[in-house]
XYZ file of C-alpha atoms in Angstrom:
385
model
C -10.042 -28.624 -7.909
C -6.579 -26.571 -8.933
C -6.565 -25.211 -11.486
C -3.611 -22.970 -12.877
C -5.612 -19.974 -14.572
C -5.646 -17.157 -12.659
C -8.973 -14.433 -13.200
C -7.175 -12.554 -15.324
C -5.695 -14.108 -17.607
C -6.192 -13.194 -21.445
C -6.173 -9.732 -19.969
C -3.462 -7.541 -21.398
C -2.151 -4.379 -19.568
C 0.153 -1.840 -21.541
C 2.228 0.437 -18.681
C 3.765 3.831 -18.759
C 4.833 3.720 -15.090
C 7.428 4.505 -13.045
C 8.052 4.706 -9.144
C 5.272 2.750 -6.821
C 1.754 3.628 -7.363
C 1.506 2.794 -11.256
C 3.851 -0.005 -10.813
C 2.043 -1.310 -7.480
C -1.256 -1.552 -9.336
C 0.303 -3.485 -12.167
C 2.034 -5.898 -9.906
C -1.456 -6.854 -8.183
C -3.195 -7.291 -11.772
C 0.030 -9.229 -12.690
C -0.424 -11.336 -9.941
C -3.771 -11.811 -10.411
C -3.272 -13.451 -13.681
C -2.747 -10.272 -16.396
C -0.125 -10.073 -19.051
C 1.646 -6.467 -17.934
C 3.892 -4.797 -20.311
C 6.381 -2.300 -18.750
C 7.382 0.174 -21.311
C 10.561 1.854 -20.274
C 12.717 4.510 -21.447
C 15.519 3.068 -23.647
C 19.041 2.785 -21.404
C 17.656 4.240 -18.304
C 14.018 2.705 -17.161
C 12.447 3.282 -14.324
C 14.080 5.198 -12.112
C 13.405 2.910 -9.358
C 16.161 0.341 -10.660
C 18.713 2.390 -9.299
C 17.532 3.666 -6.008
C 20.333 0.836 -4.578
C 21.117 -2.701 -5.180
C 20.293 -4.124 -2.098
C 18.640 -7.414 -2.934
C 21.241 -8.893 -4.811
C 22.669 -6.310 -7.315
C 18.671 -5.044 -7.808
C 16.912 -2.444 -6.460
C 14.462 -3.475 -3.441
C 11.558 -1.017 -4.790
C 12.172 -2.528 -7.886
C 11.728 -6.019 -6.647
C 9.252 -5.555 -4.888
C 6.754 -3.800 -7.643
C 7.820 -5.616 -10.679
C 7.775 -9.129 -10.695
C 5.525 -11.027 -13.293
C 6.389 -8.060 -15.662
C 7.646 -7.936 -19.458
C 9.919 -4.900 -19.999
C 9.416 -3.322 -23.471
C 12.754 -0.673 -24.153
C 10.534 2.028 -26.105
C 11.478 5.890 -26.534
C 7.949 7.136 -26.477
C 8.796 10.258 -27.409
C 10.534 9.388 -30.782
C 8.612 9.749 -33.774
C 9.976 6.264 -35.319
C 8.420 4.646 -32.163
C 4.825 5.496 -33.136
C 3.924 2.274 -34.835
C 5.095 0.157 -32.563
C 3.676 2.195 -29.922
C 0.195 2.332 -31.144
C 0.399 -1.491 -32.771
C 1.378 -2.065 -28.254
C -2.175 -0.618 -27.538
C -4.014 -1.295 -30.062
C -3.594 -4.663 -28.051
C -4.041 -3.226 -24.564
C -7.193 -4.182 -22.582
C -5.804 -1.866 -19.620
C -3.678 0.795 -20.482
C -2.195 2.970 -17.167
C 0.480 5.675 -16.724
C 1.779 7.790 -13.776
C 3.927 9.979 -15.974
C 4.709 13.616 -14.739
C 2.426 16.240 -14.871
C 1.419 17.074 -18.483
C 3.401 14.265 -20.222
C 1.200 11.683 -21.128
C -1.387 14.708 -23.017
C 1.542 15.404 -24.899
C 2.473 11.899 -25.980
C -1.440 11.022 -26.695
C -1.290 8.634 -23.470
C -3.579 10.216 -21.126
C -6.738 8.155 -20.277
C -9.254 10.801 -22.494
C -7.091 10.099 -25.524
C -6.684 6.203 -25.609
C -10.371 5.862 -24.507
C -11.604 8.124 -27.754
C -9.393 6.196 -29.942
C -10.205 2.988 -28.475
C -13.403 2.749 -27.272
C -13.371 -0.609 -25.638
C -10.220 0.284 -23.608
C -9.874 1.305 -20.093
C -7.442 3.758 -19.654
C -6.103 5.222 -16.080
C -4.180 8.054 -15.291
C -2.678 8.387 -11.542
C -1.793 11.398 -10.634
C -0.574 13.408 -7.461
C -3.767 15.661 -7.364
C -6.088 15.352 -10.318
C -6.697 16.670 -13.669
C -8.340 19.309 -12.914
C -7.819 20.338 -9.851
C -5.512 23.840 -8.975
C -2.883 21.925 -8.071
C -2.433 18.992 -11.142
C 0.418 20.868 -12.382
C 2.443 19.887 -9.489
C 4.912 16.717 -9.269
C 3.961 14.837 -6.574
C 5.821 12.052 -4.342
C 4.671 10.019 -1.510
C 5.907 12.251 1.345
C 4.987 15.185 -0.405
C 1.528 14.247 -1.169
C 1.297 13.161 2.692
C 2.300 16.629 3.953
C -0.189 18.402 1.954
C -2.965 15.581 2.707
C -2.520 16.031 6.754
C -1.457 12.510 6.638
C 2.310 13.678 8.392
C 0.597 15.992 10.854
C -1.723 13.160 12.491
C 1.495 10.773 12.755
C 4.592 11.382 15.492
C 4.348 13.592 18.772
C 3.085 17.095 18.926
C 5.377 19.909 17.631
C 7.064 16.588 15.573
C 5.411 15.353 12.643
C 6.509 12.336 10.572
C 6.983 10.514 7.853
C 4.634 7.550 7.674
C 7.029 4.598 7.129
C 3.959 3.011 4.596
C 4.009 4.626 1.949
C 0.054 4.947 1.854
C -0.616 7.231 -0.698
C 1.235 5.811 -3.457
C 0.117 2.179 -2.330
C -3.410 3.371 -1.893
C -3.762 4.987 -4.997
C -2.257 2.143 -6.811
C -4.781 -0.243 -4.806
C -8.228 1.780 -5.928
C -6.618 1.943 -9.674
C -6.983 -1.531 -9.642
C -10.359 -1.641 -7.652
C -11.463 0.871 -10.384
C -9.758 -1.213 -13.685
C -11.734 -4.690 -12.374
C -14.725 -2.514 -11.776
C -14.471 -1.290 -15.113
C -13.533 -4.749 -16.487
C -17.005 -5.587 -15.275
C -18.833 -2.971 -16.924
C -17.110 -3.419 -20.055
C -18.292 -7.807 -20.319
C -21.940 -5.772 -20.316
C -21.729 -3.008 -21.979
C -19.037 -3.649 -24.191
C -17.394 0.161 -23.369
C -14.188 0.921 -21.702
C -13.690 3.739 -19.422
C -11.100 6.782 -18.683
C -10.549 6.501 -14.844
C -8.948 9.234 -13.134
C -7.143 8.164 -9.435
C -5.472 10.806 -7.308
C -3.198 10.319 -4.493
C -4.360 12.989 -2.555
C -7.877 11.686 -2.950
C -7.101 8.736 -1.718
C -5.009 10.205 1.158
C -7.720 12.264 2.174
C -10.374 9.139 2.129
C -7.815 7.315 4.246
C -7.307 10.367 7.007
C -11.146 8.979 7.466
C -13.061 9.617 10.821
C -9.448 12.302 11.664
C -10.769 14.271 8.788
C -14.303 14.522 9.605
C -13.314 15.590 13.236
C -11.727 18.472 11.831
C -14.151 19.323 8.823
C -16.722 19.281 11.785
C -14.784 20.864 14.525
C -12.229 22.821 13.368
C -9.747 21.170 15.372
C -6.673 18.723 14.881
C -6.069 15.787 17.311
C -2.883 15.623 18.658
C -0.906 12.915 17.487
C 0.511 10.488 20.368
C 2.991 8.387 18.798
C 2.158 4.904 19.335
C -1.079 5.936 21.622
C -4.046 6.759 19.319
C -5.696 10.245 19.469
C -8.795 8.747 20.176
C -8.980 5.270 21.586
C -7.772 4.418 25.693
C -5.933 2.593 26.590
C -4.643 1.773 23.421
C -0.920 2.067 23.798
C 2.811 0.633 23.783
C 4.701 -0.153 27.345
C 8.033 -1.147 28.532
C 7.776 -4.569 29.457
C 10.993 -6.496 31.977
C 12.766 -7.976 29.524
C 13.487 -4.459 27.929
C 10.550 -4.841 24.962
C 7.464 -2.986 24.275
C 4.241 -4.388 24.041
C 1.099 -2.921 22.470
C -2.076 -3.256 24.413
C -5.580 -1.908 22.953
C -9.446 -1.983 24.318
C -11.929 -0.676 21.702
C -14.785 -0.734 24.164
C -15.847 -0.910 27.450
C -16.477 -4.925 27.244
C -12.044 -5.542 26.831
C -11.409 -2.631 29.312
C -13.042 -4.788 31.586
C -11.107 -7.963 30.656
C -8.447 -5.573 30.347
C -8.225 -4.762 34.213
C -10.397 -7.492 35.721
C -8.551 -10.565 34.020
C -5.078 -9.352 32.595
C -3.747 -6.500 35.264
C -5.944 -8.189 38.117
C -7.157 -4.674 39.280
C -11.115 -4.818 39.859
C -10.792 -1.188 41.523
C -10.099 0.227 38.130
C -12.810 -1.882 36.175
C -14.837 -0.298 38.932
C -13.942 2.927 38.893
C -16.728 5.215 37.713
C -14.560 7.776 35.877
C -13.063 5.069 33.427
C -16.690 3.659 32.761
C -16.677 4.895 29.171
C -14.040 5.354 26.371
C -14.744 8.970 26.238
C -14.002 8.952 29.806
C -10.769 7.230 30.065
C -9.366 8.863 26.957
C -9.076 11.959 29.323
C -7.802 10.334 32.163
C -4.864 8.112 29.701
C -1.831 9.588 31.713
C -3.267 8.024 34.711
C -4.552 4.764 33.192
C -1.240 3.780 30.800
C 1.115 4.500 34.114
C -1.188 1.724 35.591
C -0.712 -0.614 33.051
C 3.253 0.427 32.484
C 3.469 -0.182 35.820
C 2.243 -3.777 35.196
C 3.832 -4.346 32.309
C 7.147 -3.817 33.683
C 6.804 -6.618 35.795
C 6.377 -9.123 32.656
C 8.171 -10.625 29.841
C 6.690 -9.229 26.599
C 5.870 -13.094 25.369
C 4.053 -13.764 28.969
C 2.057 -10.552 28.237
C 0.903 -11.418 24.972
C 0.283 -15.135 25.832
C -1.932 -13.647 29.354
C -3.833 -10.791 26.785
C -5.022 -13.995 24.420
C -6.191 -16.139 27.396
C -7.628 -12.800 28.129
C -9.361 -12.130 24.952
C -7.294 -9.043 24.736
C -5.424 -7.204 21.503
C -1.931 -7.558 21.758
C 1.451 -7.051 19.795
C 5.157 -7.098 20.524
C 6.537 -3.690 18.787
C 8.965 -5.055 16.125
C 11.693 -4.298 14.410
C 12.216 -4.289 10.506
C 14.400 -7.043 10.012
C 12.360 -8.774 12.751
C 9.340 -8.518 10.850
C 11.101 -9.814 8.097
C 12.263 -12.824 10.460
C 8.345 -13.236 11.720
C 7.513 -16.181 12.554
C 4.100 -15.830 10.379
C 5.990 -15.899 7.528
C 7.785 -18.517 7.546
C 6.042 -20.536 8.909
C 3.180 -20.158 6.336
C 5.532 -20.159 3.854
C 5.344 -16.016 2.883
C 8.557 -16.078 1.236
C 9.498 -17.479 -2.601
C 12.363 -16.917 -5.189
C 11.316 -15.154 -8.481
C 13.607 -15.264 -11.802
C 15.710 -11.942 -12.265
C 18.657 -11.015 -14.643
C 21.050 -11.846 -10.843
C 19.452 -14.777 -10.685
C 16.809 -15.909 -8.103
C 15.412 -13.351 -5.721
C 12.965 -13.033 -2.463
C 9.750 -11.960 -3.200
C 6.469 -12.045 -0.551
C 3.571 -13.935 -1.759
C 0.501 -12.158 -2.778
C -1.159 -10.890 -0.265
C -4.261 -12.710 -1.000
C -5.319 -16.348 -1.746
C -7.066 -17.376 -4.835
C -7.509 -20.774 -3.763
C -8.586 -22.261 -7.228
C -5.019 -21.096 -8.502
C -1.285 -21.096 -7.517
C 0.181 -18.183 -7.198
C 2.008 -16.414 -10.229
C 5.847 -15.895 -9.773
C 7.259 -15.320 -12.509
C 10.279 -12.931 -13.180
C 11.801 -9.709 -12.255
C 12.308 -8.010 -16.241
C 15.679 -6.781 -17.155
C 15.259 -3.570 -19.323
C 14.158 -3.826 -22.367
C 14.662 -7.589 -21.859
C 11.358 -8.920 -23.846
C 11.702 -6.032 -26.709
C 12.707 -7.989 -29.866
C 9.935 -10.626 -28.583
C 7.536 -8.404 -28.126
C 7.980 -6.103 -31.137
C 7.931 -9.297 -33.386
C 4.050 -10.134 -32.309
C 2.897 -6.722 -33.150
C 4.734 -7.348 -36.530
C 6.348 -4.290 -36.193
C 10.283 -3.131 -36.701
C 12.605 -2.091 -33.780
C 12.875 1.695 -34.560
């Protein structure tokens, strides 16, 4: 049965937040049903609205973080702000900021502070690297945090790092703030307590760099990175394909390498081949092996490929472009896309990427700035300073 309450609803978030990870983390708990309340800097905001105005006269990071929001315009810093400040979290089940380094312990908003004066709230600071690490002083971006994490060095060719286009570690760190708040949310229904929670980016980077990491804790030595081949896995690659495409083909064990040659390239001498028998083994011979497959590839359509690989039970993929991706097929023929409210009017927003199934999901608006203040300020019964 449908049902149009979402799991958290009655749950109120208060947020100090600006750029993605913050913002990303209130979006999910927003779309999963909370009340979020943006507070923004009087006249300016986040800084994110102004990055360009590329999806109708809005910013596309803003967009894309901020729907289901109510933007509060609140000057934090201002002494005749305090009572409305404190009357905003005295209501505040979730309270979480991504301020710059230092700020929020000046202001009273880091997570320690709330959670002493409230002691049923859960309060989460997301920082670049930590309270008390040697670096927390630092600012710390996206890229930046990547670079120092080893995340850039394990992604391009060797001698050419790169930017990853995902911006992983403020999405990831925005992702376990909210695996940490509904943790938390759990603990506090049985205990009653709330909880400071402390999430770093270059934690989570680090977690992410996974089984890479390990390899070098253990051995002392970085893979090289090989661009759309993986530093570990073969054949697990892209290839030219006739009609001038690239198509990605990966085994992850010896049972597809077999389909790979015996039922997709039609080449039983390689299946057979003693010196390809293992992964370990045909990750040093992957010159050899992907000029074999290129060579194959070359001769097909991408489409035909892909449509041979599933009869196959092979893993395949046509390497996309952006604004194909945006085109794909998957979503619209699910359905991905909907309009949300904004102060241009109606814009494109992606569907959650997960699905309740008791519940619709929540689209509701993209917040002008300040755009709920005189609303909200008149619940707390307090007086626009």
């Amino acid at each position: 049965m449908e049902t149009t309450t979402l799991p958290l609803d009655g749950i109120t978030v208060v947020a100090f937040e600006q750029a993605v990870s913050a913002p990303y983390a209130t979006r999910m708990l927003a779309d999963l049903g909370a009340r979020v309340i943006k507070v923004e800097r009087p006249g300016v905001g986040d800084f994110t609205r102004h990055f360009d105005r590329d999806a109708g006269g809005l910013a596309t990071h803003f967009v894309w973080l901020n729907r289901n929001k109510e933007s509060v315009a609140l000057d934090v810093k201002d002494p005749a702000s305090r009572p409305a400040l404190e009357a905003l979290l005295d209501r505040a089940d979730i309270v979480i900021q991504n301020l710059a380094p230092g700020a929020a312990e000046r202001l009273g908003l880091d997570a320690e502070a709330l959670v002493a004066a409230r002691p049923g709230q859960i309060a989460i600071d997301i920082s670049g690297y930590g309270h008390d690490g040697p670096n927390r002083h630092r600012r710390a971006y996206d890229l930046l945090v990547q670079a120092e994490a080893g995340s850039c060095a394990s992604t391009g060719w060797p001698g050419r790092p790169a930017r990853p286009a995902i911006p992983s570690a403020d999405v990831g760190s925005g992702l376990m703030a909210v695996v940490a708040a509904l943790a938390a949310l759990r603990d506090r229904e049985r205990h009653g307590r709330g909880a400071p929670i402390h999430v770093n980016m270059f934690d989570v980077t680090t977690d992410f760099l996974g089984f890479a990491l390990l390899h070098a804790h253990y051995t002392g030595q970085e893979r090289v990175p090989h661009g759309m081949s993986s530093p570990t896995v073969a054949p697990y690659s892209a290839y030219p394909t006739r009609d001038g495409r690239q198509v990605v083909l990966g085994t992850t064990n010896d049972g597809e390498w077999q389909r790979l040659t015996r039922d997709l390239l039609d080449r039983a001498d390689l299946a057979e081949e003693p010196a390809y028998a293992t992964n370990e083994q045909r990750w040093h011979h992957t010159d050899v092996i992907d000029a074999e497959i290129a060579r194959w590839t070359s001769a097909h359509d991408a489409q035909d490929i892909c449509d041979r690989a599933d009869a196959a039970g092979i893993g395949s993929a046509i390497l996309r472009s952006v604004p194909e991706a945006a085109r794909h097929r998957e979503l619209e023929e699910r359905g991905r896309w909907a309009d949300v409210p904004s102060p241009v009017g109606p814009v494109a927003s992606l569907l959650p990427p997960f699905d309740l199934g008791s519940a619709p999901a929540r689209l509701d608006g993209v917040p002008g700035l300040g755009e709920h203040t005189e609303k909200i300020l008149a619940e707390l019964g307090v007086e626009h300073a």
